[in-house]
XYZ file of C-alpha atoms in Angstrom:
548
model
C 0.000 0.000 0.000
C 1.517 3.694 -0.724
C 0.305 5.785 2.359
C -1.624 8.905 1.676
C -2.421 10.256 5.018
C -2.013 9.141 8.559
C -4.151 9.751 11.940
C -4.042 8.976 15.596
C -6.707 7.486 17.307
C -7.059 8.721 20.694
C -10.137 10.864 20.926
C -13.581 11.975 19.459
C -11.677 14.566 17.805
C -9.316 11.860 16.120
C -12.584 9.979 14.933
C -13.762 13.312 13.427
C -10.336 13.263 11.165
C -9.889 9.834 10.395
C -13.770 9.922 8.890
C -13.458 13.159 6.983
C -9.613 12.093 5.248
C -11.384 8.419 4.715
C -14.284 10.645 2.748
C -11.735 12.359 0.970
C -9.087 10.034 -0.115
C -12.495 7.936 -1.919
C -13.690 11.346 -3.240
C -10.108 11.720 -5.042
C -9.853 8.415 -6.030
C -13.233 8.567 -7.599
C -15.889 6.578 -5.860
C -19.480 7.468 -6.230
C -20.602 9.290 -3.171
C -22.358 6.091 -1.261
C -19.358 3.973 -1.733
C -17.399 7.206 -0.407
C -19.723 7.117 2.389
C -19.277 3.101 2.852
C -15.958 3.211 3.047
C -15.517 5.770 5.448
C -18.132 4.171 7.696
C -16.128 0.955 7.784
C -13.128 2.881 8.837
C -15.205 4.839 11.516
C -16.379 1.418 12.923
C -12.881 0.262 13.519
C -11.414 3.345 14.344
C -14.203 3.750 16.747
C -13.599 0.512 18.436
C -9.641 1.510 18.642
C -10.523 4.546 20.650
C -13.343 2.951 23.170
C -10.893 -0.223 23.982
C -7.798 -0.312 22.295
C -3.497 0.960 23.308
C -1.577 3.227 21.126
C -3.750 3.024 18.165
C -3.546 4.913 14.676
C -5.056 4.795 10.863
C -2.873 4.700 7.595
C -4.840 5.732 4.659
C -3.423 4.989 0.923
C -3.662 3.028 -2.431
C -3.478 -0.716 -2.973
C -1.508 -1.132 -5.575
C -0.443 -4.412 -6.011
C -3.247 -6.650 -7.534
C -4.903 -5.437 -10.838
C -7.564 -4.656 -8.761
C -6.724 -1.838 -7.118
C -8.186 -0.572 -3.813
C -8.862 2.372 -1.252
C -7.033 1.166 1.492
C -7.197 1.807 5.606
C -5.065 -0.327 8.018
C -5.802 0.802 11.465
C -2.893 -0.682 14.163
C -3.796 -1.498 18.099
C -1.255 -2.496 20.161
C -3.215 -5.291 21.726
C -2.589 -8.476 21.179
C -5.890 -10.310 21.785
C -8.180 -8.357 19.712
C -11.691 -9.825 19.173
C -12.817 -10.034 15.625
C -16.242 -10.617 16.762
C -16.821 -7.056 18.454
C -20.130 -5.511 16.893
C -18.003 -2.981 15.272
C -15.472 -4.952 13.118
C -18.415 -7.152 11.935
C -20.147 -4.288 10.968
C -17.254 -3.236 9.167
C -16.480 -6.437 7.415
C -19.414 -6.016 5.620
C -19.076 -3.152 4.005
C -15.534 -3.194 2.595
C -15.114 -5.611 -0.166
C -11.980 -7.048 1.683
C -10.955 -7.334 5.708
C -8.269 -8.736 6.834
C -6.809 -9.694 10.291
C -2.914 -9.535 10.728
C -1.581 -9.910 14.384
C 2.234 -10.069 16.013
C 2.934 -10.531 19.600
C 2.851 -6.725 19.713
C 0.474 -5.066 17.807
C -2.955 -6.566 15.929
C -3.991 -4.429 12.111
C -7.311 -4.887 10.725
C -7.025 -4.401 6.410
C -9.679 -3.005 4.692
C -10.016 -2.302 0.860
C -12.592 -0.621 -1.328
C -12.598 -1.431 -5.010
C -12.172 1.433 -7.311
C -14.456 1.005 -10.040
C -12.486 1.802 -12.842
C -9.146 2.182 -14.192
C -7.367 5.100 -13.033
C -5.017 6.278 -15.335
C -1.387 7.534 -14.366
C -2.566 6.313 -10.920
C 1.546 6.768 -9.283
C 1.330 10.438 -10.739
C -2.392 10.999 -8.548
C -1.142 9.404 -5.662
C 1.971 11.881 -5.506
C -0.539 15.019 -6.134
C -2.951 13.172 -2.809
C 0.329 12.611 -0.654
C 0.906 16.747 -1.189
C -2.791 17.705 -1.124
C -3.357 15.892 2.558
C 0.334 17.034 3.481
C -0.507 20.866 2.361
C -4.308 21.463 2.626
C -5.490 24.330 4.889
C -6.692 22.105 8.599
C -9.991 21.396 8.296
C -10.690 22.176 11.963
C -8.634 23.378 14.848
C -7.761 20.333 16.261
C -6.394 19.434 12.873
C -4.407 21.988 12.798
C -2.968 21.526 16.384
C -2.476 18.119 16.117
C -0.163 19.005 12.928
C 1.863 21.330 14.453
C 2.339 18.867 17.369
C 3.229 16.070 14.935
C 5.929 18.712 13.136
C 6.704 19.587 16.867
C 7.698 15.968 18.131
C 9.276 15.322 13.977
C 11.886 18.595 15.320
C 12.345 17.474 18.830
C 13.457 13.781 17.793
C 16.205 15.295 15.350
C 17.262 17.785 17.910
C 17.574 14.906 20.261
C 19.648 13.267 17.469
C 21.615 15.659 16.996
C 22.402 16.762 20.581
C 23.403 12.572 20.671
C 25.941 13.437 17.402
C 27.250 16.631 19.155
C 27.772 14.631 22.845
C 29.480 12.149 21.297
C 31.815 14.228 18.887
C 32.784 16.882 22.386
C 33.627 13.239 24.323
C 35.269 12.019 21.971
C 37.586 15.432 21.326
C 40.854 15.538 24.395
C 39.533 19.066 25.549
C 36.749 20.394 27.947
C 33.957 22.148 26.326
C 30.830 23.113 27.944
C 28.289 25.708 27.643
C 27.387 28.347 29.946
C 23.622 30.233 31.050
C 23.791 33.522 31.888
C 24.345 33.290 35.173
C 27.716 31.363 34.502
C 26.614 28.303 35.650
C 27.367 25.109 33.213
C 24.697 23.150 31.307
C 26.331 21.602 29.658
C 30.203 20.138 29.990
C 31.571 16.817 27.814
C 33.185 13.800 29.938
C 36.328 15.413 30.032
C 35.806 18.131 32.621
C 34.866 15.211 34.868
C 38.039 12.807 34.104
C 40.091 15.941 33.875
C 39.001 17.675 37.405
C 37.501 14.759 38.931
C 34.307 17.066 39.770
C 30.612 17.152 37.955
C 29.373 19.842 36.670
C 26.934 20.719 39.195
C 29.956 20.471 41.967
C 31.420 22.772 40.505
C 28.593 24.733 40.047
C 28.126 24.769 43.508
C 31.032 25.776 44.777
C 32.173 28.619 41.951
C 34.848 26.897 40.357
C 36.659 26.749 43.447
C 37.694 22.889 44.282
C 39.469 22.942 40.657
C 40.857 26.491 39.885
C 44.394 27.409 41.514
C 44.059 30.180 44.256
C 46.145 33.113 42.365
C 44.290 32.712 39.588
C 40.472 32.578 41.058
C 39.547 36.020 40.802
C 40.397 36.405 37.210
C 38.582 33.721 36.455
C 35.588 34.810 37.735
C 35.720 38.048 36.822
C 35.854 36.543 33.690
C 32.259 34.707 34.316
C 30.689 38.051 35.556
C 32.280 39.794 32.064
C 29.974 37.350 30.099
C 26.385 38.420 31.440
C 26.981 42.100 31.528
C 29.275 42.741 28.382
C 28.116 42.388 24.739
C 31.798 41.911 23.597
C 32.601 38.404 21.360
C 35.103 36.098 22.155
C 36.651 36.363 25.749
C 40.203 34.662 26.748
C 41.804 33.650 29.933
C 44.732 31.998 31.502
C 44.632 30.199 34.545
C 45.686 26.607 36.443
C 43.384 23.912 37.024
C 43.714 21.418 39.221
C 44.422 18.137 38.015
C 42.824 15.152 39.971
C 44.959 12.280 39.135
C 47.888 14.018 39.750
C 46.848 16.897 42.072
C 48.851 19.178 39.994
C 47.995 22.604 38.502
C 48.302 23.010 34.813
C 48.046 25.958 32.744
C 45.044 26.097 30.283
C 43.141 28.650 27.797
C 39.875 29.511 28.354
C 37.956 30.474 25.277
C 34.181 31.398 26.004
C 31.963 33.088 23.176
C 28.358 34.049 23.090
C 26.246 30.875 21.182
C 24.110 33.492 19.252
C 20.590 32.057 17.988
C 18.188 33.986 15.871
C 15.603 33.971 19.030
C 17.825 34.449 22.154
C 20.549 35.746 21.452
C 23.245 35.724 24.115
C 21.418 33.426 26.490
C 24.228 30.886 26.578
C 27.826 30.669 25.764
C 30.153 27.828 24.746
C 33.327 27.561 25.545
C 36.527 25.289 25.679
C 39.766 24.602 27.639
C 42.950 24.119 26.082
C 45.655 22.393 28.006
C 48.872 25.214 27.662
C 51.061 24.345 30.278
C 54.359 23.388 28.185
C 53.965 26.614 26.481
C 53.460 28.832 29.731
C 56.670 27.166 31.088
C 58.401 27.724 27.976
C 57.643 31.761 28.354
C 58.614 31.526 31.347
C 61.987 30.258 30.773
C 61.910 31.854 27.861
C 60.508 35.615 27.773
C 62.478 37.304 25.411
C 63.137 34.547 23.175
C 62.299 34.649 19.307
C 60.977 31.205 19.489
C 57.726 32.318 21.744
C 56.651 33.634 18.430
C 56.881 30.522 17.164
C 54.975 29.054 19.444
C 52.495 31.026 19.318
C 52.181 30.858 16.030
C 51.681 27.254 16.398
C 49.182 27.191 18.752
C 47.154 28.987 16.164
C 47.976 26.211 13.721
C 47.108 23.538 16.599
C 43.434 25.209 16.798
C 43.025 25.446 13.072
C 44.239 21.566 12.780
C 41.609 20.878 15.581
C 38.733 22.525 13.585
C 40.214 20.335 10.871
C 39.895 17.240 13.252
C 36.444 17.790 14.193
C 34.890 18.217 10.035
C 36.940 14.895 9.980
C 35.591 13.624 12.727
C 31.669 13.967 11.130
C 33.317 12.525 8.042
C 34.293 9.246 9.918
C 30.714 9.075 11.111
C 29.697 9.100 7.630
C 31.887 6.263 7.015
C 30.612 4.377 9.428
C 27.080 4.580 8.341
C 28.616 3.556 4.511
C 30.318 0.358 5.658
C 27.449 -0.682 7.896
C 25.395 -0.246 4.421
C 28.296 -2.164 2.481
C 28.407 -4.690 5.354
C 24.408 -5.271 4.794
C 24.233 -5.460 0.997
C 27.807 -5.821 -1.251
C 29.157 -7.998 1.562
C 26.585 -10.685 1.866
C 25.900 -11.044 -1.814
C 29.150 -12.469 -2.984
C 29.750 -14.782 0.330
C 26.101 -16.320 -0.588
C 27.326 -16.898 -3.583
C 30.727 -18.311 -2.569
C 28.655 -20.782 -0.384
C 25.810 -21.339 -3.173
C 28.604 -22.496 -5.619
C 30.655 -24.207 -3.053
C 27.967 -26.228 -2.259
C 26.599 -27.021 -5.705
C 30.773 -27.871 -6.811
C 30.506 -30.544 -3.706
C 27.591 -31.780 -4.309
C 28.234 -32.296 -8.719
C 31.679 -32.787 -8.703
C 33.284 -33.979 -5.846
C 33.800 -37.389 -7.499
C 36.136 -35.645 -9.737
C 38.815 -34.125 -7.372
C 40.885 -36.047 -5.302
C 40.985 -36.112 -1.515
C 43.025 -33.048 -1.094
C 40.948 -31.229 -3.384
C 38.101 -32.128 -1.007
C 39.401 -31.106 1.682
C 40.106 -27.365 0.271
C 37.217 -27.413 -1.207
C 35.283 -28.002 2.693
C 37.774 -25.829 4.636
C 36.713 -23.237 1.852
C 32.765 -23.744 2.549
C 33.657 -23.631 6.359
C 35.206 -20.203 5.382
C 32.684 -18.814 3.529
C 29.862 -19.624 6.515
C 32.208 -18.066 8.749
C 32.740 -15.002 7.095
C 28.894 -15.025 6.429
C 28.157 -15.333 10.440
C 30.790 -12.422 10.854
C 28.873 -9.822 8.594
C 25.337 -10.702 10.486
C 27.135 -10.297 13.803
C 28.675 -6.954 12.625
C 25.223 -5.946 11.290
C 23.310 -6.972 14.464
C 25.917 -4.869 16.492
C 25.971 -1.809 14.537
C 21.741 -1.256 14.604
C 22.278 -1.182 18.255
C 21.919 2.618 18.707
C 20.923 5.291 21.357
C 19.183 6.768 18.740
C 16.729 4.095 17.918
C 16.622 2.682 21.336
C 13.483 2.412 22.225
C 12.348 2.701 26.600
C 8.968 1.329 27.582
C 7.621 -1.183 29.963
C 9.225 -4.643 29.488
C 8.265 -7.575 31.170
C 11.447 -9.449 31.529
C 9.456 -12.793 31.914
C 8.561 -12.325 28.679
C 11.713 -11.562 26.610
C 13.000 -14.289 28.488
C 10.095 -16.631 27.305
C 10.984 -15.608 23.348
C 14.639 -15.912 24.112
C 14.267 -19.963 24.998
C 11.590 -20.030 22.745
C 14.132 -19.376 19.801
C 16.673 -21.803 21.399
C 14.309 -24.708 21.808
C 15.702 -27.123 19.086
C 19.253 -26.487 20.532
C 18.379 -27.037 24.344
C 16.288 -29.956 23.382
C 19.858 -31.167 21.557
C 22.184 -30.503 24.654
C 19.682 -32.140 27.018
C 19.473 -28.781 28.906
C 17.452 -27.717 31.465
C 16.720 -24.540 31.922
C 15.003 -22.975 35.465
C 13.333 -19.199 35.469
C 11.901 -17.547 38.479
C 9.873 -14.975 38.302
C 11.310 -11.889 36.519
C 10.249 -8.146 37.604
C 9.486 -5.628 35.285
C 11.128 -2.705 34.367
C 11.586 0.396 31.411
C 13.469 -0.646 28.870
C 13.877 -1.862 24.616
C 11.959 -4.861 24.726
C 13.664 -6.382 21.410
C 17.155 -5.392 23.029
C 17.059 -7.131 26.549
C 15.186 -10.017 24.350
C 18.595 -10.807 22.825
C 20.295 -10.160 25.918
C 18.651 -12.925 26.895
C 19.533 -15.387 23.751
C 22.708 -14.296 23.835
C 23.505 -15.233 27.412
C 21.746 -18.366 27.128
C 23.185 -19.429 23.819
C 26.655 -18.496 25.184
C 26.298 -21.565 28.044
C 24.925 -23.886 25.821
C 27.916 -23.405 24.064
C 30.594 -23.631 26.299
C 28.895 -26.526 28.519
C 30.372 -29.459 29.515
C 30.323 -32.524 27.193
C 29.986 -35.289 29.611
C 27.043 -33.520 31.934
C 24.114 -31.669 30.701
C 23.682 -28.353 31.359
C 21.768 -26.850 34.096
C 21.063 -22.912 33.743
C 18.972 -20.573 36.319
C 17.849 -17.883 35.894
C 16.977 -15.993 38.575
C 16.326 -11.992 39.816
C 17.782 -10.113 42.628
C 16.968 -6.130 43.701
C 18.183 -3.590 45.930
C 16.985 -0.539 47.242
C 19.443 1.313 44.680
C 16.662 0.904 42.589
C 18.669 -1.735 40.215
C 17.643 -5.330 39.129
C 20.246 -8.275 39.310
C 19.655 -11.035 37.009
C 21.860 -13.943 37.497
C 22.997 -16.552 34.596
C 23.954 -18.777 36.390
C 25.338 -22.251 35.060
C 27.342 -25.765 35.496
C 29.485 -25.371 32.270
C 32.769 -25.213 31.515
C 33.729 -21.675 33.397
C 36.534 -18.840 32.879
C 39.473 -17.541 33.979
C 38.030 -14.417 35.456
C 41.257 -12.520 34.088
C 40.090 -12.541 30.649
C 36.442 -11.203 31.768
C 37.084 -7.576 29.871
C 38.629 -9.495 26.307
C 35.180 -11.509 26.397
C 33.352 -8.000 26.548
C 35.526 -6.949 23.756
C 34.603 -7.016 19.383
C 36.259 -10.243 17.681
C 37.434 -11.337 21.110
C 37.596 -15.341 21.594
C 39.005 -17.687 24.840
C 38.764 -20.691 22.681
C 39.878 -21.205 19.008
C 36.901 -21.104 16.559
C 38.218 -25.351 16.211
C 37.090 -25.857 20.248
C 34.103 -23.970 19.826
C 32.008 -22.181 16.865
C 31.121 -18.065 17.165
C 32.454 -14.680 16.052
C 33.089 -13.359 19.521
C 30.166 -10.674 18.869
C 27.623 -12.067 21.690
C 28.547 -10.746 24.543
C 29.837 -7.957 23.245
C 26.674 -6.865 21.847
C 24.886 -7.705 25.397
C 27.612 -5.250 26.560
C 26.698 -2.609 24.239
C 22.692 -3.224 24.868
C 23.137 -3.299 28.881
C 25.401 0.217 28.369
C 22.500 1.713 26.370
C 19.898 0.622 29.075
C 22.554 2.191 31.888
C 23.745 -1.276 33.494
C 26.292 -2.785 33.719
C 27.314 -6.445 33.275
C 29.851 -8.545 35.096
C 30.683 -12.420 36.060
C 31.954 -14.750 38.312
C 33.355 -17.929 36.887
C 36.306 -20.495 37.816
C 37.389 -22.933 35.322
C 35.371 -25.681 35.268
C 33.239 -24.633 38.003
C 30.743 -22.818 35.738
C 30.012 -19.327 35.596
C 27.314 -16.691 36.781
C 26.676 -14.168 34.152
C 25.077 -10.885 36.011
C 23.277 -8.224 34.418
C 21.976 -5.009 36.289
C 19.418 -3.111 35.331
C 17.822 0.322 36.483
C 14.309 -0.179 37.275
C 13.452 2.833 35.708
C 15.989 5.095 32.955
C 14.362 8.619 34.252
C 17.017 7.604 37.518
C 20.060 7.182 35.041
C 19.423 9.559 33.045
């Protein structure tokens, strides 16, 4: 179906829309006025019975294209999963579309219905286009309608901004200088992870006590002079030298402070960003050095140093860019020739194996063997690189239930081992439901794995809290076990204890349930002994409003 129009269904208000676009989209696609009528009464029905009893629902309008006979089409989506097909309303519905159909996954149910059109519409892609940028640019045809579209263009900005405040965090940690921003009051808003690991203090310490705990003695009152300068002057960009205390050492090293206004078209000098440069070699260099021609010279290059950094930061967004190529490359011109390596592999094997000799068989499987290999490598790199803050997704998760899916998915394989598997009851708490799922999997698949050959394995799973607000969940197993020593390389990308001979894997697994439990705020540890099994532990905040 190409969607024309989309509503939410949460109110009266919502039924109003989603009746008057159903009118309209069959008044542009040319039904006669009763089958315009018809249709949108079907969709009212539904969308009716979304409202009174249904979670999270909403209407797609559009085209069915894809049969000869093509169709007015409405899918309204619930996010219950036991939705009765024999409410009043849905029957009444079914009858007057000329085809309804029920499609359901454990998360969400969508009822299909399609109206006929009754003739052939020529240059049909061309009309839907024109539709798609008459319902996109039509005046509101009430209030509410336009409200609701200005909250829908609202929430559209405020998920890039959050996007891009995620690109611009990342970019300022990842840079070996303090920036932060500033309100007009001097206090910081904002300040990357290097203020911390530098001074050893958050923000909001030193917020509360002035800058005191980091900034040498001598050089105090300059600096805050310097802060008062900022909300009373109008001047641009404002420079200072000073010592700050260095917590690992407890040391005072000269650094340049830069702070400039952050002008926006709306508020302008509300907030300032600024950034501290570590000088100290050159301050001790002027001062053995005063008169010297060479403090030019170094001067000069610390000009050259900031215009290399600027440099280093557009290259920095380039490497993103990169990234998001090769993940691309890694999904699509990867896989295509290593399913083709195995496809005619296989099929050489399989036709002609009777005419190579037994050395040419045996390159000819350690070949296969590669290519599967290489193929599990480029799914595990895929799976790990969709695992994003961005498209993380925080909602109420019933751990019993990802856990359920999880051994679900392994049943074949724990049926194989002879494995029994024991889970208590599991809490719930906010989190991506699809994530902690293949926490889960992973985990589980991991023991089956590396369990012992001679006893079956015996996994429990089991919860433990505290009042800190976190959730334990133990892993706990009879396998083979660990030297703890090598617990961070088993966190780590392409990371292996055993050769890929002992056991099979890409040494992604855990490192991906590393990545998810960072994402969720937790943290994951063990405690293993070799050949005394190992208890996996994953903690979990209860709630992400307390980590965040």
């Amino acid at each position: 179906m190409k969607e024309i129009a989309k509503v939410s269904l949460q109110n009266e208000m919502d039924l109003i829309l989603s009746h008057r676009r159903s009118m309209k989209l069959a008044e542009l696609a040319g039904l006669s006025l009763s089958a315009q009528t018809t249709f949108a009464t079907a969709v009212s029905e539904v969308a009716r019975d979304v409202i009174d009893n249904g979670i999270n629902g909403y209407l797609v309008l559009g085209i069915y294209t894809a049969t000869p006979q093509k169709s007015v089409a409405a899918y309204i989506y619930d996010s219950r999963t036991n939705l009765s097909l024999q409410a009043p309303a849905l029957q009444n519905a079914r009858k007057l579309v000329n085809r309804f159909q029920y499609t359901g996954t454990p998360e969400a149910s969508c009822i299909e219905m399609y109206y006929h059109l009754p003739t052939v519409v020529r240059q049909l892609d061309q009309k839907i286009t024109e539709w798609q940028e008459q319902f996109n640019y039509d005046a509101p045809i009430s209030p509410y309608d336009e409200i609701k579209r200005k909250n829908e263009q609202l929430q559209e900005l405020a998920d890039r901004l959050k996007a891009s405040e995620n690109q611009y965090r990342v970019l300022t940690n990842a840079l070996p200088l303090i920036i932060f921003t500033l309100n007009r009051k001097g206090s910081i808003v904002y300040a990357n992870n290097w203020m911390h690991t530098y001074t050893g203090f958050t923000p909001d310490q030193i917020n509360t006590a002035n800058w005191k705990q980091v900034l040498h003695p001598e050089d105090y009152s300059s600096f805050y002079s310097l802060l008062g300068d900022i909300v009373t002057t109008q001047a641009g960009n404002l420079k200072l030298q000073c010592r700050i205390r260095e917590a690992h050492s407890g040391s005072y090293i000269w650094h340049q402070v830069f702070v400039a206004p952050l002008q926006e078209v709306h508020r302008p000098d509300d907030y300032f960003i600024g950034y501290i440069v570590d000088i100290h070699a050159q301050k001790e260099f002027e001062q053995a050095s005063r008169d010297n021609t060479e403090l030019k010279a170094t001067q000069q290059r610390l000009k050259e140093n900031e215009l290399e950094l600027t440099q280093k930061i557009h290259q920095l967004n380039r490497s993103n860019n990169d990234l998001e190529q090769f993940a691309y490359i890694a999904s699509h011109d990867l896989q295509e020739p290593v399913r083709k390596m195995i496809f005619y592999s296989d099929y050489f094997s399989k036709q002609y194996a009777h005419l190579t000799d037994n050395k040419g068989s045996i390159y000819l499987e350690n070949m296969l063997q590669a290519s599967h290999r290489m193929r599990n490598l480029i799914n595990d790199l895929l799976s790990y690189s969709k695992i994003r803050k961005e498209v993380t997704s925080f909602e109420q998760v019933s751990l019993q239930k990802a856990a359920g899916i999880a051994l679900q998915d392994l049943e074949l394989t724990i049926k194989e081992k002879q494995a029994k598997v024991t889970v208590d009851v599991l809490p719930v708490i906010e989190g991506d439901f699809s994530q902690l799922t293949q926490v889960f999997q992973n985990i589980v698949s991991n023991a089956l794995k590396y369990s012992k050959e001679q006893e079956p394995l015996q996994l429990h799973i089991y919860p433990e809290t505290d009042n800190t607000g976190m959730v334990h969940l133990h892993f706990k197993d009879n396998g083979i076990g660990f030297d703890t020593r090598y617990l961070p390389k088993m966190f780590t990308l392409f990371q292996r204890l055993h050769g890929k001979d002992e056991y099979e894997g890409t040494g992604f697994g855990l490192a991906i349930c590393k990545k998810i439990v960072d994402l969720h705020n937790g943290v994951i540890d063990a405690v293993s002994e070799p050949g005394k099994g190992a208890d996996f532990i994953v903690s979990l905040p209860e709630t992400q409003n307390k980590k965040q």
